[in-house]
Amino acid sequence: MNMNSPYTFCFVQVGDKSNPAVLFLHGFLGSAQDWCDVASFISKDYWCISVDLPGHGKTVVNGSEDAYRMENCANGLVDFLDSLDIGKCNIVAYSMGGRLALYMAINFPDRFDRVILESTSPGLKTKQERQDRRAHDNILAERLETGSLKQFLKEWYDQPLFATLRQDKERFAKMLTNRISNNKSDLATSLRMMGAGVQPSLWDQLHKMQARLLLIVGEKDDKFKRIAAEMAPKCPRASI
């Protein structure tokens, strides 16, 4: 365990520690609570650990903004697994958490057996794409810092991408209640330091994936269906 780690991870666990471990990572604006239903469903067979990522929930980051970078978050999570005496585990992740999980699986191949990624990209391929995304994310981060988090969440989830999510009004309202407890300044830092415009592209690293990989995409999500179809052939043990 790294005693100098800048992270104090808040996490939720369910299941018997003698079972295979599964690490769950949420997306931007999310929290460990996002995975509670899934974790509970499989907890008879797995030890499920869901983590608040840096900038989200109740995880504390004691350090500079560099601690929010993907590379450093990955190292911090490996230290976290060490603190739980988890040598090798499975990982399930969504969106931003999926990009982080993919980075971890590629750079720490001996630590992960199976990887399940939902709506996940290996990053942006070109320098121009990353530059454009950074500019876009900086605008969003400024809106987070200067405006109302409640209004930001409304505008964020009004995007067509989340149309089906909004249909379950009770579940959607509960999710918003969890989201509003986030610290908007920390969210802005996460967006600036671990957004897709900042992270290194992993497209040319996919051939290094040793873990079994399952890519999950929504039936109506044409963007991530295309990305998954391009990713899978580049990974030695991938399926969609």
PDB file of N, CA and C in Angstrom, residues 19-23 78 81-82 84-91 108-114:
ATOM      1  N   ASN A  19     -14.959 -14.416  -2.516  1.00  0.00           N
ATOM      2  CA  ASN A  19     -15.345 -14.564  -3.916  1.00  0.00           C
ATOM      3  C   ASN A  19     -14.477 -13.685  -4.818  1.00  0.00           C
ATOM      4  N   PRO A  20     -14.476 -13.942  -6.132  1.00  0.00           N
ATOM      5  CA  PRO A  20     -13.743 -13.076  -7.060  1.00  0.00           C
ATOM      6  C   PRO A  20     -14.215 -11.630  -6.936  1.00  0.00           C
ATOM      7  N   ALA A  21     -13.277 -10.707  -7.007  1.00  0.00           N
ATOM      8  CA  ALA A  21     -13.599  -9.288  -6.837  1.00  0.00           C
ATOM      9  C   ALA A  21     -13.977  -8.637  -8.164  1.00  0.00           C
ATOM     10  N   VAL A  22     -14.917  -7.696  -8.081  1.00  0.00           N
ATOM     11  CA  VAL A  22     -15.297  -6.867  -9.226  1.00  0.00           C
ATOM     12  C   VAL A  22     -15.211  -5.406  -8.799  1.00  0.00           C
ATOM     13  N   LEU A  23     -14.441  -4.618  -9.542  1.00  0.00           N
ATOM     14  CA  LEU A  23     -14.322  -3.183  -9.296  1.00  0.00           C
ATOM     15  C   LEU A  23     -15.237  -2.446 -10.262  1.00  0.00           C
ATOM     16  N   VAL A  78      -4.955   1.270  -8.272  1.00  0.00           N
ATOM     17  CA  VAL A  78      -4.165   0.049  -8.057  1.00  0.00           C
ATOM     18  C   VAL A  78      -3.689  -0.007  -6.605  1.00  0.00           C
ATOM     19  N   LEU A  81      -6.623  -1.105  -4.576  1.00  0.00           N
ATOM     20  CA  LEU A  81      -6.814  -2.559  -4.643  1.00  0.00           C
ATOM     21  C   LEU A  81      -5.808  -3.270  -3.747  1.00  0.00           C
ATOM     22  N   ASP A  82      -4.577  -2.775  -3.741  1.00  0.00           N
ATOM     23  CA  ASP A  82      -3.556  -3.359  -2.853  1.00  0.00           C
ATOM     24  C   ASP A  82      -3.985  -3.254  -1.394  1.00  0.00           C
ATOM     25  N   LEU A  84      -6.816  -3.437  -0.210  1.00  0.00           N
ATOM     26  CA  LEU A  84      -7.860  -4.429   0.062  1.00  0.00           C
ATOM     27  C   LEU A  84      -7.351  -5.856  -0.148  1.00  0.00           C
ATOM     28  N   ASP A  85      -6.041  -5.979  -0.381  1.00  0.00           N
ATOM     29  CA  ASP A  85      -5.418  -7.281  -0.646  1.00  0.00           C
ATOM     30  C   ASP A  85      -6.022  -7.966  -1.864  1.00  0.00           C
ATOM     31  N   ILE A  86      -6.350  -7.174  -2.881  1.00  0.00           N
ATOM     32  CA  ILE A  86      -6.872  -7.714  -4.135  1.00  0.00           C
ATOM     33  C   ILE A  86      -5.744  -7.727  -5.158  1.00  0.00           C
ATOM     34  N   GLY A  87      -5.276  -8.906  -5.486  1.00  0.00           N
ATOM     35  CA  GLY A  87      -4.192  -9.012  -6.449  1.00  0.00           C
ATOM     36  C   GLY A  87      -4.684  -8.919  -7.876  1.00  0.00           C
ATOM     37  N   LYS A  88      -5.782  -9.602  -8.161  1.00  0.00           N
ATOM     38  CA  LYS A  88      -6.348  -9.608  -9.509  1.00  0.00           C
ATOM     39  C   LYS A  88      -7.859  -9.559  -9.397  1.00  0.00           C
ATOM     40  N   CYS A  89      -8.492  -8.788 -10.269  1.00  0.00           N
ATOM     41  CA  CYS A  89      -9.947  -8.670 -10.187  1.00  0.00           C
ATOM     42  C   CYS A  89     -10.541  -8.448 -11.569  1.00  0.00           C
ATOM     43  N   ASN A  90     -11.848  -8.380 -11.603  1.00  0.00           N
ATOM     44  CA  ASN A  90     -12.587  -7.996 -12.797  1.00  0.00           C
ATOM     45  C   ASN A  90     -12.962  -6.524 -12.655  1.00  0.00           C
ATOM     46  N   ILE A  91     -13.289  -5.900 -13.774  1.00  0.00           N
ATOM     47  CA  ILE A  91     -13.634  -4.482 -13.709  1.00  0.00           C
ATOM     48  C   ILE A  91     -14.805  -4.201 -14.644  1.00  0.00           C
ATOM     49  N   PHE A 108      -1.754  -2.216 -16.587  1.00  0.00           N
ATOM     50  CA  PHE A 108      -1.565  -3.146 -15.464  1.00  0.00           C
ATOM     51  C   PHE A 108      -2.191  -4.494 -15.829  1.00  0.00           C
ATOM     52  N   PRO A 109      -1.675  -5.133 -16.872  1.00  0.00           N
ATOM     53  CA  PRO A 109      -2.332  -6.333 -17.411  1.00  0.00           C
ATOM     54  C   PRO A 109      -2.407  -7.498 -16.442  1.00  0.00           C
ATOM     55  N   ASP A 110      -1.513  -7.530 -15.466  1.00  0.00           N
ATOM     56  CA  ASP A 110      -1.518  -8.642 -14.508  1.00  0.00           C
ATOM     57  C   ASP A 110      -2.565  -8.465 -13.412  1.00  0.00           C
ATOM     58  N   ARG A 111      -3.278  -7.330 -13.404  1.00  0.00           N
ATOM     59  CA  ARG A 111      -4.216  -7.047 -12.321  1.00  0.00           C
ATOM     60  C   ARG A 111      -5.677  -7.325 -12.678  1.00  0.00           C
ATOM     61  N   PHE A 112      -5.958  -7.541 -13.968  1.00  0.00           N
ATOM     62  CA  PHE A 112      -7.358  -7.650 -14.377  1.00  0.00           C
ATOM     63  C   PHE A 112      -7.593  -8.867 -15.262  1.00  0.00           C
ATOM     64  N   ASP A 113      -8.644  -9.607 -14.919  1.00  0.00           N
ATOM     65  CA  ASP A 113      -8.980 -10.831 -15.642  1.00  0.00           C
ATOM     66  C   ASP A 113     -10.009 -10.570 -16.734  1.00  0.00           C
ATOM     67  N   ARG A 114     -11.123  -9.974 -16.349  1.00  0.00           N
ATOM     68  CA  ARG A 114     -12.184  -9.649 -17.295  1.00  0.00           C
ATOM     69  C   ARG A 114     -12.557  -8.176 -17.165  1.00  0.00           C
TER      70      ARG A 114
END
